[in-house]
Amino acid sequence: MYIASVIVTVCANIISVIGLALLTGYTGMFSLGHAGFMAIGAYGAVLLNRYYAVPYFLALISGGVMAAFVSVIIGYPTLRNKLRGDYFAICMLGFGTVVRLILNNLNNPVINGALGLPGIPKLTSLWSALFIMAILVYFMWNFVNSQYGKNCVAVQQQEVAAEMMGVSLVKTKLLSLVISAFYCGVAGGVLGFWLQYIAPASFSDTRSNDFLATLVTGGTNSITGPFLAAILLTTMLEYLRFLVNWRLVVYGLLYILVMRFRPEGIMGYKEFSLKKTILFFKEFPQNMGKLKGKWVGFWESRNRN
Amino acid sequence: MTSSEKILEVNDLVIRFGGLTAIDGVNMHINKGEFVGLIGPNGAGKTTFFNSITGNVTPSEGSISFNGESLLKKSPDVISHMGISRTFQNIRIFPKMTVLENVSLPMHSKPSYNFFSAMLGLPSVKKADKIIQEKAMDFLHRLGIAEYKDYEAGTLPYGLQRRLEIARALAADLSLLLLDEPAAGMNNDECNELVELLQGIHEDFDISIMLIEHHIDVVLNLCSRIYVLNLGQLLAEGPPHEIQSNPDVIRAYLGERREGR
Ligand SMILES: Nc1ncnc2c1ncn2[C@@H]1O[C@H](COP(=O)(O)OP(=O)(O)OP(=O)(O)O)[C@@H](O)[C@H]1O
Ligand SMILES: [Mg+2]
């Protein structure tokens, strides 16, 4: 069952990271508080199921909708006032912390404060997690390749021109935020019904950072990049448990390497394609030659300087 | 084709940036179908004037109206949908998007389907996208850059990026086009080519155009009326031959700097 646990965790992380990919990778807005939306989704879904017997799938969707609703309340005033990108990130950081603190301090029998909610029924199965993840990734894939997705990229690339060509900045940014919040909300529900226990501490800022780091590693303007990065980094984190705190060092080193050599992320502005990969291996000798040429060029240019 | 019906009217426009008055009581208008020039030395306030029309800069005083409707307090995207489009002095393409995507953008800045259909990837969505792509190809052909449609826009040479910007501006459903130094950095041959191109566009698209340009020949060849701006104030207005022989204009071009303050 350990493998199943890893896979469900991977699925939940993929859902969150893909949601964040729209906001950060496509629209270009950084958030350090999306664990807050995950918390809202998780608590929302679990409580709806517990007190109103809302069935699993409906509870997940409702949790996502709650997260999306809160994101409008936070996002609209911030975005309407044209807060610059970095202010938005800080705003979201504050939001994530506030959600956690509120949950921590609601010591009523429903929320149960810092102790969290134990005894959640195990409604998430390996297959439901995989299914939900696949559906949501498919939806996001369609979305980013639609007119909406192109508008998001235009805003990220050249905000002034995008607005002058008729793209409403507030609408585009808000829609990205709302969808990303929904995704994180659903991910929270999936995880809650698997772990059977959630607490405010499960949705710490570290988690938000991890999402962002995974996304940036995977690549901006890409779905497959963050998707693969979420699989890779989540499993790595699981299997590096024996390193205890040292694993964070390994993590950090990885980020430094990615930022140094591929600041746009491993798959930045690219999508993984099976066809191209097969082609790459078919023409392996030539491609290795090219790669070698690049490296030689790189070292030579370094030595010259 | 020029009628005396005013498409754009600007009255007593004043724009201040802190202590600097970039535009100082300017009156201007553009008639329907007209090709108007706007010239003046560096820092005269030409770009700022464009920015105020398109909603990028908020005027301190005065009024701007387009087809009788005030543009004040409207955001650039709203103004764009009213029918004003522009190019930028410092090129502002979407560098990592393809040439085709760049030109498609204005046509779907308000998507024609809702976002649920987009997520579901309905056939109607694919169809709508395809129609826009085909229209975008027409603009690329018109500007002679169709062969670069799949190139990342940022990798195009400078001259083609300028063309791409014009193609993109035309793709917005427009009736007034504002061109900010489209000939910057071009040699004489390229300038002549541009003149021909813009003349064709003006006739075929049946639009009004205002052109900012330092290459004076380009302006004289294209525009039926020219405004001269200096230090934020209107120095002269009239047909090309009058402007050419206006002593004030000649003096302004020979020097005289904006006094500090
Ligand atoms: N956003 C701004 N904030 C402060 N000052 C500005 C701003 N935009 C323009 N200015 C100032 O307003 C004046 C007019 O600038 P503008 O760019 O309109 O000139 P221009 O006529 O377009 O010049 P050029 O021919 O060099 O393009 C300049 O002194 C400029 O520094
Ligand atoms: Mg200028």
PDB file of C-alpha atoms in Angstrom, chain A residues 39-51 103 106 108-121 192-193 195-203:
ATOM      1  CA  ALA A  39      -6.825  23.870   3.005  1.00  0.00           C
ATOM      2  CA  ILE A  40     -10.154  25.468   2.124  1.00  0.00           C
ATOM      3  CA  GLY A  41     -10.892  22.699  -0.381  1.00  0.00           C
ATOM      4  CA  ALA A  42      -9.908  19.947   2.048  1.00  0.00           C
ATOM      5  CA  TYR A  43     -11.836  21.296   5.029  1.00  0.00           C
ATOM      6  CA  GLY A  44     -14.790  22.188   2.831  1.00  0.00           C
ATOM      7  CA  ALA A  45     -15.051  18.761   1.230  1.00  0.00           C
ATOM      8  CA  VAL A  46     -14.509  16.833   4.451  1.00  0.00           C
ATOM      9  CA  LEU A  47     -17.001  18.880   6.470  1.00  0.00           C
ATOM     10  CA  LEU A  48     -19.653  18.753   3.750  1.00  0.00           C
ATOM     11  CA  ASN A  49     -19.260  15.017   3.646  1.00  0.00           C
ATOM     12  CA  ARG A  50     -19.270  14.703   7.436  1.00  0.00           C
ATOM     13  CA  TYR A  51     -22.252  16.911   8.277  1.00  0.00           C
ATOM     14  CA  LEU A 103      -8.189  27.232  11.208  1.00  0.00           C
ATOM     15  CA  LEU A 106     -11.166  28.019  15.573  1.00  0.00           C
ATOM     16  CA  ASN A 108     -14.956  24.734  18.071  1.00  0.00           C
ATOM     17  CA  PRO A 109     -15.953  21.079  17.731  1.00  0.00           C
ATOM     18  CA  VAL A 110     -16.451  21.432  13.943  1.00  0.00           C
ATOM     19  CA  ILE A 111     -13.033  22.775  12.968  1.00  0.00           C
ATOM     20  CA  ASN A 112     -11.193  21.479  16.024  1.00  0.00           C
ATOM     21  CA  GLY A 113      -8.372  24.046  15.897  1.00  0.00           C
ATOM     22  CA  ALA A 114      -4.773  22.920  15.635  1.00  0.00           C
ATOM     23  CA  LEU A 115      -5.744  19.316  16.329  1.00  0.00           C
ATOM     24  CA  GLY A 116      -7.434  19.080  12.946  1.00  0.00           C
ATOM     25  CA  LEU A 117     -10.007  16.611  11.719  1.00  0.00           C
ATOM     26  CA  PRO A 118      -9.349  12.947  12.462  1.00  0.00           C
ATOM     27  CA  GLY A 119     -11.447  10.002  11.395  1.00  0.00           C
ATOM     28  CA  ILE A 120     -12.134  11.052   7.811  1.00  0.00           C
ATOM     29  CA  PRO A 121     -13.551   8.155   5.774  1.00  0.00           C
ATOM     30  CA  GLY A 192      -7.909  14.648   2.865  1.00  0.00           C
ATOM     31  CA  PHE A 193     -10.045  11.650   1.930  1.00  0.00           C
ATOM     32  CA  LEU A 195      -4.882  10.521   4.558  1.00  0.00           C
ATOM     33  CA  GLN A 196      -8.061  10.360   6.693  1.00  0.00           C
ATOM     34  CA  TYR A 197      -6.660  13.162   8.772  1.00  0.00           C
ATOM     35  CA  ILE A 198      -6.126  16.841   8.043  1.00  0.00           C
ATOM     36  CA  ALA A 199      -4.828  19.640  10.246  1.00  0.00           C
ATOM     37  CA  PRO A 200      -3.904  23.271   9.602  1.00  0.00           C
ATOM     38  CA  ALA A 201      -0.248  22.287   9.719  1.00  0.00           C
ATOM     39  CA  SER A 202      -0.778  20.039   6.669  1.00  0.00           C
ATOM     40  CA  PHE A 203      -1.174  23.198   4.590  1.00  0.00           C
TER      41      PHE A 203
END
